[in-house]
PDB file of C-alpha atoms in Angstrom:
ATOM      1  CA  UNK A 480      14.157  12.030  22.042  1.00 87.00           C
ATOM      2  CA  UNK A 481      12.768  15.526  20.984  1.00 94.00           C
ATOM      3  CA  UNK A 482      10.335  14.527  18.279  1.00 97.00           C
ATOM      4  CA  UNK A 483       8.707  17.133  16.470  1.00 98.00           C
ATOM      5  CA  UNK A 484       5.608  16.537  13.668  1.00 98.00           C
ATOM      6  CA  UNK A 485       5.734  18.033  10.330  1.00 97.00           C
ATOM      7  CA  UNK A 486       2.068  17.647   9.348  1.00 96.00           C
ATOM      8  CA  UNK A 487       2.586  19.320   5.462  1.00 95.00           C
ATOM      9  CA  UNK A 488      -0.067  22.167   4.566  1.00 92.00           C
ATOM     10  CA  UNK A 489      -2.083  19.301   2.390  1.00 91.00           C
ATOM     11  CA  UNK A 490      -2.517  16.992   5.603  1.00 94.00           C
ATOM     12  CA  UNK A 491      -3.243  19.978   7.797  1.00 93.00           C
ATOM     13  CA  UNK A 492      -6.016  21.527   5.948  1.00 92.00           C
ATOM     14  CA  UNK A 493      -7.684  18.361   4.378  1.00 93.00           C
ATOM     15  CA  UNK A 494      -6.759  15.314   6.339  1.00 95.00           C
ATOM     16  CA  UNK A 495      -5.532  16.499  10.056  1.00 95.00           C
ATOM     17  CA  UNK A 496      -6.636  13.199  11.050  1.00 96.00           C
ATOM     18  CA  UNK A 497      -3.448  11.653   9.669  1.00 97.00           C
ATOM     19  CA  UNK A 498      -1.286  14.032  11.218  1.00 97.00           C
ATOM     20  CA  UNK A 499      -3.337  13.201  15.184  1.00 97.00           C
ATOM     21  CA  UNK A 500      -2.897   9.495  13.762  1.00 97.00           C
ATOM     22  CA  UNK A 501       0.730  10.445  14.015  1.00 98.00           C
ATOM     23  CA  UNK A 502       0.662  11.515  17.356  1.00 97.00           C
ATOM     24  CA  UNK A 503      -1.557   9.161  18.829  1.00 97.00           C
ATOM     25  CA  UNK A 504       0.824   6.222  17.413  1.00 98.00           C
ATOM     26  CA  UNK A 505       4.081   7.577  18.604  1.00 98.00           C
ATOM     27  CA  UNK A 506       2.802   8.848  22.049  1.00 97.00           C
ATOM     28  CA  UNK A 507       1.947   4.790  22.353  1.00 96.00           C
ATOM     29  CA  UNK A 508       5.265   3.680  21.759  1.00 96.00           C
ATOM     30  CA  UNK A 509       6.413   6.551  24.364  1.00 95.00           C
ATOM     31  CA  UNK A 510       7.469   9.758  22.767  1.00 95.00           C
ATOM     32  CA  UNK A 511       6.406  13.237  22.642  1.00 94.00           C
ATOM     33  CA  UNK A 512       5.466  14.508  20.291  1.00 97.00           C
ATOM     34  CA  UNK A 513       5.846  18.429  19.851  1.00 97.00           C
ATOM     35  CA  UNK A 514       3.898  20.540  16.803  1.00 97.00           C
ATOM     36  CA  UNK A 515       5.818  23.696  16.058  1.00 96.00           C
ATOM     37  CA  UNK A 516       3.347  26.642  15.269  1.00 95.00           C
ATOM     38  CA  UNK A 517       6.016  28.396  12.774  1.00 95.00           C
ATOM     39  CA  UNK A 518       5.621  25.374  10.492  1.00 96.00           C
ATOM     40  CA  UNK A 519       4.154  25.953   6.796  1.00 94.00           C
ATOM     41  CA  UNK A 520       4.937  24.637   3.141  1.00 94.00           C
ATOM     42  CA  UNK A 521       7.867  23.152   2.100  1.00 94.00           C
ATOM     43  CA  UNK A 522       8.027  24.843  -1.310  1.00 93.00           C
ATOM     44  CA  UNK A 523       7.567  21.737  -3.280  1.00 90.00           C
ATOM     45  CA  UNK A 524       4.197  23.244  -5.582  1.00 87.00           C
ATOM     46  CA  UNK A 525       6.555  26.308  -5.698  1.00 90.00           C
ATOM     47  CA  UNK A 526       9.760  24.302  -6.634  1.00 90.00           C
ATOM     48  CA  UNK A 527       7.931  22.039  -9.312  1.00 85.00           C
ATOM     49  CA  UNK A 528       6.176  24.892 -11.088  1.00 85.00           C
ATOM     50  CA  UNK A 529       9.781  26.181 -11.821  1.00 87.00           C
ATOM     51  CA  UNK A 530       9.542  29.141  -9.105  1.00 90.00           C
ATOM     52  CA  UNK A 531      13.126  28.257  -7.074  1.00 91.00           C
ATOM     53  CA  UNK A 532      13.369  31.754  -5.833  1.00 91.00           C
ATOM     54  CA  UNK A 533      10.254  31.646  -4.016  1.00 93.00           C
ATOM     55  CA  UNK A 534      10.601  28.137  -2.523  1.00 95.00           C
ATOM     56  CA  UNK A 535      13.932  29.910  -0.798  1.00 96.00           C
ATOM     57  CA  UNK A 536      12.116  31.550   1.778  1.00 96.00           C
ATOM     58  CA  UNK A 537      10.318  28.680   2.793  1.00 97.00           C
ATOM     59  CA  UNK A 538      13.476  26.724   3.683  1.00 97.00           C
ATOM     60  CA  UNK A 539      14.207  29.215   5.504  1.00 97.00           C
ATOM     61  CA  UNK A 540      10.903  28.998   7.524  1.00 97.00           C
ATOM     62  CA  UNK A 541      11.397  25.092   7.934  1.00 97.00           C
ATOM     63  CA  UNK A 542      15.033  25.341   9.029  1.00 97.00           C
ATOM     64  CA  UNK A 543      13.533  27.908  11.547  1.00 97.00           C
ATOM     65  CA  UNK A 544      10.721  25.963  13.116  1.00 97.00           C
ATOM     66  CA  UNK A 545      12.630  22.650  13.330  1.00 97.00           C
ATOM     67  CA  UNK A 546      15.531  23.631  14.739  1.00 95.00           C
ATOM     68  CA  UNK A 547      16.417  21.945  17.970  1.00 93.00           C
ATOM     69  CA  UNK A 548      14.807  19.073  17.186  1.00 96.00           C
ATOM     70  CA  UNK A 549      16.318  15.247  17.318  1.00 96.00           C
ATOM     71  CA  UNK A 550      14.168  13.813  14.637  1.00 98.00           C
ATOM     72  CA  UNK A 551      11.257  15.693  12.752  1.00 98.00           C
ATOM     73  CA  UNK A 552       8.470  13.119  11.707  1.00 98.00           C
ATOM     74  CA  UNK A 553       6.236  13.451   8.390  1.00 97.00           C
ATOM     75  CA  UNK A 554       3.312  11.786   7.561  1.00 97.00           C
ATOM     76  CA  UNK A 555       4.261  12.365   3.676  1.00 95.00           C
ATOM     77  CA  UNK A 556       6.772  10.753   0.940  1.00 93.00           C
ATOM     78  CA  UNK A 557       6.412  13.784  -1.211  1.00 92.00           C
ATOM     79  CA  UNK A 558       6.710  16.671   1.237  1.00 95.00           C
ATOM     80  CA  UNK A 559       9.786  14.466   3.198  1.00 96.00           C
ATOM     81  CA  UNK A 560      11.672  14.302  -0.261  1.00 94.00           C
ATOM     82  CA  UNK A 561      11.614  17.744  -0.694  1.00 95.00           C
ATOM     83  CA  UNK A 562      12.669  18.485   2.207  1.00 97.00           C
ATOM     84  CA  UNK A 563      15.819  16.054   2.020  1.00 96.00           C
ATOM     85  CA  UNK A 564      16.705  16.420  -1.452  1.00 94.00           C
ATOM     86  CA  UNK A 565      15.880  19.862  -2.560  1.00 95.00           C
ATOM     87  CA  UNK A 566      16.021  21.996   0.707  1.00 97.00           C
ATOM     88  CA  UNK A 567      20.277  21.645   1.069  1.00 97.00           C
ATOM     89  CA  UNK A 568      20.833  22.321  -2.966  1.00 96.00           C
ATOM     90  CA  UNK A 569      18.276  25.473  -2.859  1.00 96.00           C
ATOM     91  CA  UNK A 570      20.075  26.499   0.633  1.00 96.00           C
ATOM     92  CA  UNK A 571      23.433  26.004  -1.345  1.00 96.00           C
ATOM     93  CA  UNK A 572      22.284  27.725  -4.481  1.00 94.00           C
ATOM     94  CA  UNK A 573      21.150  30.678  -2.365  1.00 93.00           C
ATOM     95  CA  UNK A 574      24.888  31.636  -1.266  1.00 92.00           C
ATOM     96  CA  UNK A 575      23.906  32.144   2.444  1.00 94.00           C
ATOM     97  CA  UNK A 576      26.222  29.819   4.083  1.00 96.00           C
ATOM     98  CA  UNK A 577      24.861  29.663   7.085  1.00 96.00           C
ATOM     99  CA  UNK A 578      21.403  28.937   6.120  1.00 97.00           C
ATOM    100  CA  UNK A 579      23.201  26.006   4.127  1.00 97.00           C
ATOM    101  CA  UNK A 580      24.976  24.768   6.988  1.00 97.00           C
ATOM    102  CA  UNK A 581      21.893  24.525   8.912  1.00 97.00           C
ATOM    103  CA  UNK A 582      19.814  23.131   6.284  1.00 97.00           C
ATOM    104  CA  UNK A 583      22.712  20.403   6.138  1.00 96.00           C
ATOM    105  CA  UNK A 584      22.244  19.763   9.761  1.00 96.00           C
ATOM    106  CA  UNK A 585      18.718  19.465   9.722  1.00 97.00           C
ATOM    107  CA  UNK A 586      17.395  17.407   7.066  1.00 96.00           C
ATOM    108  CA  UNK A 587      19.072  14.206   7.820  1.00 96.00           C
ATOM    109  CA  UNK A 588      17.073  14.430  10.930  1.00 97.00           C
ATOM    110  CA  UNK A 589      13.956  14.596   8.427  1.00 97.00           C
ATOM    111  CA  UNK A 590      11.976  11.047   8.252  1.00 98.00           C
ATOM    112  CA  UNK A 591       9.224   9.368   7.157  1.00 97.00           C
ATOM    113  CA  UNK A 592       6.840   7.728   9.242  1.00 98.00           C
ATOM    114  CA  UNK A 593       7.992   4.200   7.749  1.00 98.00           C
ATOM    115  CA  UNK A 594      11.590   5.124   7.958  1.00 97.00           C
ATOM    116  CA  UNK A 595      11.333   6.758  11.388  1.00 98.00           C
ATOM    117  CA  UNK A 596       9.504   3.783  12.880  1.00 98.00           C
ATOM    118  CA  UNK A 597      11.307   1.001  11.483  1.00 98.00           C
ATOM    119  CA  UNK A 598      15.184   2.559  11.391  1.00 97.00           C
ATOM    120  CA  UNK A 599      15.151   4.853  14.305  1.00 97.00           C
ATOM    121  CA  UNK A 600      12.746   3.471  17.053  1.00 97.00           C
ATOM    122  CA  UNK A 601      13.598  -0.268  15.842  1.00 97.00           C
ATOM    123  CA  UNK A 602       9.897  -1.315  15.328  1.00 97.00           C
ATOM    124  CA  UNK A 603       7.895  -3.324  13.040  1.00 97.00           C
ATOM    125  CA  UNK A 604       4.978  -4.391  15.013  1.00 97.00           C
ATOM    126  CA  UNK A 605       3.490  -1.004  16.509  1.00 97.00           C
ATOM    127  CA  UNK A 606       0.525  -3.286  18.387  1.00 96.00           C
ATOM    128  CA  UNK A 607      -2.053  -2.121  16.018  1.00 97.00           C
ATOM    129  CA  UNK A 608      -5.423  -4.130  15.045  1.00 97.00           C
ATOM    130  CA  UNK A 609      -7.233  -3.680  11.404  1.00 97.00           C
ATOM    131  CA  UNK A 610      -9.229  -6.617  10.458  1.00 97.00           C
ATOM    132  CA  UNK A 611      -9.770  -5.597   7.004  1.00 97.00           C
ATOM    133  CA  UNK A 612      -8.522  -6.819   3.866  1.00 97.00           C
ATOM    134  CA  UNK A 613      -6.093  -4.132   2.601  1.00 98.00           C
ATOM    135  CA  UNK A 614      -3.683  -3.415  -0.522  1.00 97.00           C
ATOM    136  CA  UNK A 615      -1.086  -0.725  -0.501  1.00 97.00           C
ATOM    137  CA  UNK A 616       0.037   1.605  -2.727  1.00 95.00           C
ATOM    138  CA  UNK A 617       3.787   2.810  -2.981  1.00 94.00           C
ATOM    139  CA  UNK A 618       3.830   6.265  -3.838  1.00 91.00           C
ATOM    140  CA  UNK A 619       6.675   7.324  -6.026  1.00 89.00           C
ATOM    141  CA  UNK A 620       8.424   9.698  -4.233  1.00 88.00           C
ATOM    142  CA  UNK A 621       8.444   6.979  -1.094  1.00 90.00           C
ATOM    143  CA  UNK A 622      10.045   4.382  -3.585  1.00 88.00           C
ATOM    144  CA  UNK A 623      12.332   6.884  -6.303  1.00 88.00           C
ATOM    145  CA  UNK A 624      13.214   9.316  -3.730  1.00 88.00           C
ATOM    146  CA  UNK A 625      12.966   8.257  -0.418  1.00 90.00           C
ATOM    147  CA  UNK A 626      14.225   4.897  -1.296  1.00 93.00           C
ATOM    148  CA  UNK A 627      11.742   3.332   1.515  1.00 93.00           C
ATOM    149  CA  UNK A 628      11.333  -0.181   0.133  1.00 93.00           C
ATOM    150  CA  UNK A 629       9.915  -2.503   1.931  1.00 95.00           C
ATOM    151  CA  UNK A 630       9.339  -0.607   5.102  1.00 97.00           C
ATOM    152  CA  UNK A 631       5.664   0.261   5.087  1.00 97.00           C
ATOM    153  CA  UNK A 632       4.944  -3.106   4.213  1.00 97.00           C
ATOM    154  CA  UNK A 633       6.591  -4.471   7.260  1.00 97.00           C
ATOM    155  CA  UNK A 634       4.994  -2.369   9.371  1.00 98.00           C
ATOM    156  CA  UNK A 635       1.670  -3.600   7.767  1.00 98.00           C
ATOM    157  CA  UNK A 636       2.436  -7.312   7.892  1.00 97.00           C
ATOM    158  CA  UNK A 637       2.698  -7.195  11.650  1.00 98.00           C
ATOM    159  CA  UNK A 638      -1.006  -5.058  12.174  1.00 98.00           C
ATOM    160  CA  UNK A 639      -2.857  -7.502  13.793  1.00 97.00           C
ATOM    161  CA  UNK A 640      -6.092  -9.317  12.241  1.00 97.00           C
ATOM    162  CA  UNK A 641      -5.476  -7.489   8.627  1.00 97.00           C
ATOM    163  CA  UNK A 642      -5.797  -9.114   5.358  1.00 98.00           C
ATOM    164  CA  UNK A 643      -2.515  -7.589   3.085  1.00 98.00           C
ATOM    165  CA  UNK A 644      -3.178  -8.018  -0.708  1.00 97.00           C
ATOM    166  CA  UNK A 645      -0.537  -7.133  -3.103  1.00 96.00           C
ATOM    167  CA  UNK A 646      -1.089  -5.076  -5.432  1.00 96.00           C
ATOM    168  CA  UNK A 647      -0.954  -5.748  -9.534  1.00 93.00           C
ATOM    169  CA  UNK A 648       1.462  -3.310 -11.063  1.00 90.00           C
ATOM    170  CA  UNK A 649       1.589  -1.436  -7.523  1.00 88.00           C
ATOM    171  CA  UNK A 650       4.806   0.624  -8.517  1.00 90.00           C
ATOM    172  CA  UNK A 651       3.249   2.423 -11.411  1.00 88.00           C
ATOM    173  CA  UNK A 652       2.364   5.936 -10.794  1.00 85.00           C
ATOM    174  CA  UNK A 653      -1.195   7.067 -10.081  1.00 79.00           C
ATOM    175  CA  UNK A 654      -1.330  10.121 -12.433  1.00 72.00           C
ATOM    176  CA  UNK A 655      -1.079  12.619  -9.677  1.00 76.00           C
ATOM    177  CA  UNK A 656       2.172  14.157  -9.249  1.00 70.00           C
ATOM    178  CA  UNK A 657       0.782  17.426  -8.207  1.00 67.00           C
ATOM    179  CA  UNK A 658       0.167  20.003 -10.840  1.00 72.00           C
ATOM    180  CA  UNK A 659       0.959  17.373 -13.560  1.00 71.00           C
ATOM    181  CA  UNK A 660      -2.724  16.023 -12.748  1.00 64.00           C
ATOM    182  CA  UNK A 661      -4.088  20.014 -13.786  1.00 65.00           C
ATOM    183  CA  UNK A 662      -1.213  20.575 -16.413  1.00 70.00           C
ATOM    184  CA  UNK A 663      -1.863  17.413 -17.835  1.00 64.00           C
ATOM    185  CA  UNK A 664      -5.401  16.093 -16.725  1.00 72.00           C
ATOM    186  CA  UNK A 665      -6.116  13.942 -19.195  1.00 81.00           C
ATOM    187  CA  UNK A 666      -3.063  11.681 -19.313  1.00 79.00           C
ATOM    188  CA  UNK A 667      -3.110  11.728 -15.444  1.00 74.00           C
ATOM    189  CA  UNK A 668      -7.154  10.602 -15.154  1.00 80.00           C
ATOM    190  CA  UNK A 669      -6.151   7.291 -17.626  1.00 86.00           C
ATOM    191  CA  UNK A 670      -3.070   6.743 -15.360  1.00 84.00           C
ATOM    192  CA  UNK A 671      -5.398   7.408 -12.710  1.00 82.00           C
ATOM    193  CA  UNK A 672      -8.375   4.420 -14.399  1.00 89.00           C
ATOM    194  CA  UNK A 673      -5.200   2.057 -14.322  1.00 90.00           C
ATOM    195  CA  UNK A 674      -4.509   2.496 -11.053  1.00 90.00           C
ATOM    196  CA  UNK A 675      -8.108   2.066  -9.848  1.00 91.00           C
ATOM    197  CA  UNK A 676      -8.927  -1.221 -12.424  1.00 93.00           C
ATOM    198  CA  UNK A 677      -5.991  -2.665 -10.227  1.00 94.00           C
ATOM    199  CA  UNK A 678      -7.227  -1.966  -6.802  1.00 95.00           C
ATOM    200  CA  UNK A 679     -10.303  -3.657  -7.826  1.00 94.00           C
ATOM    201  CA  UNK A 680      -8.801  -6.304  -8.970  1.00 94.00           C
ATOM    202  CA  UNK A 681      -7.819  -7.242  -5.085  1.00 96.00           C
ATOM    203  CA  UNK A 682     -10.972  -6.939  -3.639  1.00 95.00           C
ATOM    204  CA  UNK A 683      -9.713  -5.029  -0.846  1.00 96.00           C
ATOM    205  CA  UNK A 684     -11.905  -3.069   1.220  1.00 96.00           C
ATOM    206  CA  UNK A 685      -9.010  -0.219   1.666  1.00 97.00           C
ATOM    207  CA  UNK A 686      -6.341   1.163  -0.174  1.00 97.00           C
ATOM    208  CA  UNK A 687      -3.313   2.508   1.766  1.00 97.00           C
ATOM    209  CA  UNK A 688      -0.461   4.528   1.311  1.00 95.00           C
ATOM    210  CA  UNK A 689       1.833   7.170   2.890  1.00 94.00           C
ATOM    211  CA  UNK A 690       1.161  10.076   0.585  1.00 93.00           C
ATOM    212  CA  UNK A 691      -2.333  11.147   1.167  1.00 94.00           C
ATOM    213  CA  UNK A 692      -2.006  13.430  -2.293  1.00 90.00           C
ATOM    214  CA  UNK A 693      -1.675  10.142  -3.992  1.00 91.00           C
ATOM    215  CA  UNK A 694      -4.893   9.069  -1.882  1.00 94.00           C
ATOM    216  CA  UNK A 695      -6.735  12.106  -2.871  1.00 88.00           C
ATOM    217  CA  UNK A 696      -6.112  11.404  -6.283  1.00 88.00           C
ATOM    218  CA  UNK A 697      -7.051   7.562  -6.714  1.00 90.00           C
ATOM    219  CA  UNK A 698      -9.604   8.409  -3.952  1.00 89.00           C
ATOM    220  CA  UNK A 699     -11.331  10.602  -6.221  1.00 88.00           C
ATOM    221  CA  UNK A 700     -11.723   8.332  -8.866  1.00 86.00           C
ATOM    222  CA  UNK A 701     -12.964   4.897  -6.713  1.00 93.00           C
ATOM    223  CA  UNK A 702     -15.611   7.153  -5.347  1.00 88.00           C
ATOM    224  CA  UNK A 703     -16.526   7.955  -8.589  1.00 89.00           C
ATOM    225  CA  UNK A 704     -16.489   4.700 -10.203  1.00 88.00           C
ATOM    226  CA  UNK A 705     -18.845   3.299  -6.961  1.00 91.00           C
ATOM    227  CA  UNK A 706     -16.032   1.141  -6.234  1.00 91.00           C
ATOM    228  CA  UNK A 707     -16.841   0.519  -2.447  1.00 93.00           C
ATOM    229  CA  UNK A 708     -13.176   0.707  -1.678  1.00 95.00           C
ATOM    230  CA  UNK A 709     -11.948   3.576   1.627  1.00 96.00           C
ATOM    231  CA  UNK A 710      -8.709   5.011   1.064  1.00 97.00           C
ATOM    232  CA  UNK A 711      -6.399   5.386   4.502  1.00 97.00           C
ATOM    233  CA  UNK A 712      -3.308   6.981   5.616  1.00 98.00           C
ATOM    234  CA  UNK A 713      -0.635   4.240   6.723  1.00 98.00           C
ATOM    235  CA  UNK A 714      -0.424   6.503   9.643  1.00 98.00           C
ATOM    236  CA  UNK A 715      -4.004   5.773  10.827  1.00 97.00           C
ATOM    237  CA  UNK A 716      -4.102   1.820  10.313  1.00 98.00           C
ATOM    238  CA  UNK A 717      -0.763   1.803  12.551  1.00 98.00           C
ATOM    239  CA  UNK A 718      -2.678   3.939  15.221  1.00 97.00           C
ATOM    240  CA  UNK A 719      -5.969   1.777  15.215  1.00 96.00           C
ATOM    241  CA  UNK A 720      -6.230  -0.253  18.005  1.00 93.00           C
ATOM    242  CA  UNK A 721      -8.516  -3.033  19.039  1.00 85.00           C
ATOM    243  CA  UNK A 722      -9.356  -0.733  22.089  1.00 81.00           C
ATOM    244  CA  UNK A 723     -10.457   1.798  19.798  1.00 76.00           C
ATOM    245  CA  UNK A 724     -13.093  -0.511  18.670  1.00 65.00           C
ATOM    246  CA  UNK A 725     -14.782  -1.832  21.648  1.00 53.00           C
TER     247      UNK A 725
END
């Protein structure tokens, strides 16, 4: 299988380590892994701040750089969902057919991590080893868009040696949602002190998810309370090893 990785601009300059995470997990279970150059946003800041015609050629540039590919791989709920819900109604609404037709080819080839590991490869227990105690966070585009239920948490209930916690009120939204948490700072930093009493609450040592914009966000605000809690990528608990450790 022809696998490519699309990192998203946020991962690639602030958190590359999810996107090797990625790479190291899937070369494990035996695939390649390719990283096309040509890749850059996927117009969702453009798209959400109401500026469709400039998201247009970005579609473009992603139906470019992925072409040829059997599945493309993203470390990222948010960026994913754009990709498979906007990208084919801009393409339409652009009247270039054959853009459109390609968009339509490509982005049900577009997954998840969760979704490409558990309904593509078949997998649920990846061999991966995280003794710590551990509560996850559903983002909302993984649950309202995506529709990924359950998956991440399957994947996370077979890592060997961790401690899973659920989470109180886990599928209320952390306040971030991009440039809602600028436009509208103040009602996203109290959605933001919910979110955080909660984690507490569990006494987890790390808060996951698969959005590491959410992560940024609650991040942010454990560090600042002194909470003691780590936020990590799913990606990077499903690529620790115990070899890594010793």
């Amino acid at each position: 299988m022809k696998v490519a990785l699309f990192i998203t601009c946020l991962n690639d300059t602030m958190f590359p380590g999810t996107g090797k995470a990625v790479v190291r997990l899937l070369n494990r279970l035996g695939h390649e892994v390719d990283f096309p150059q040509a890749q850059t946003c996927c117009g969702q800041m453009h798209f959400n701040t109401g500026y469709r015609k400039q998201a247009l050629p970005l579609v473009r540039g992603f139906a470019d750089a992925f072409a040829g590919y059997d599945a493309v791989v993203t470390p990222s709920a948010s960026c994913g969902a754009m990709v498979r819900d906007w990208h084919p109604r801009l393409a339409a609404d652009s009247g270039d057919r054959a853009l459109a037709a390609r968009v339509e080819a490509l982005t049900p080839k577009v997954y998840e991590l969760s979704e490409f590991l558990v309904d593509v490869l078949g997998v649920t227990d990846v061999g991966a080893y995280f003794p710590h105690r551990v509560t996850y966070h559903p983002t909302c585009h993984s649950m309202r868009m995506l529709h990924v239920g359950d998956r991440p948490l399957r994947l996370l209930r077979a890592v060997r040696g961790i401690d899973l916690v659920e989470l109180p009120e886990a599928t209320e939204c952390c306040g971030f949602g991009g440039t809602f948490a600028l436009k509208n700072s103040e009602v996203s930093a109290a959605m933001c002190a919910d979110k955080v009493t909660n984690v507490r609450r569990t006494g987890a040592e790390a808060l996951c998810a698969a959005d590491n914009s959410c992560l940024m966000h609650i991040g942010g605000a454990l560090l600042r309370t002194r909470s003691g809690v780590r936020t990590v990528h799913l990606a990077e608990i499903l690529a620790s090893t115990e070899e890594d450790r010793t």
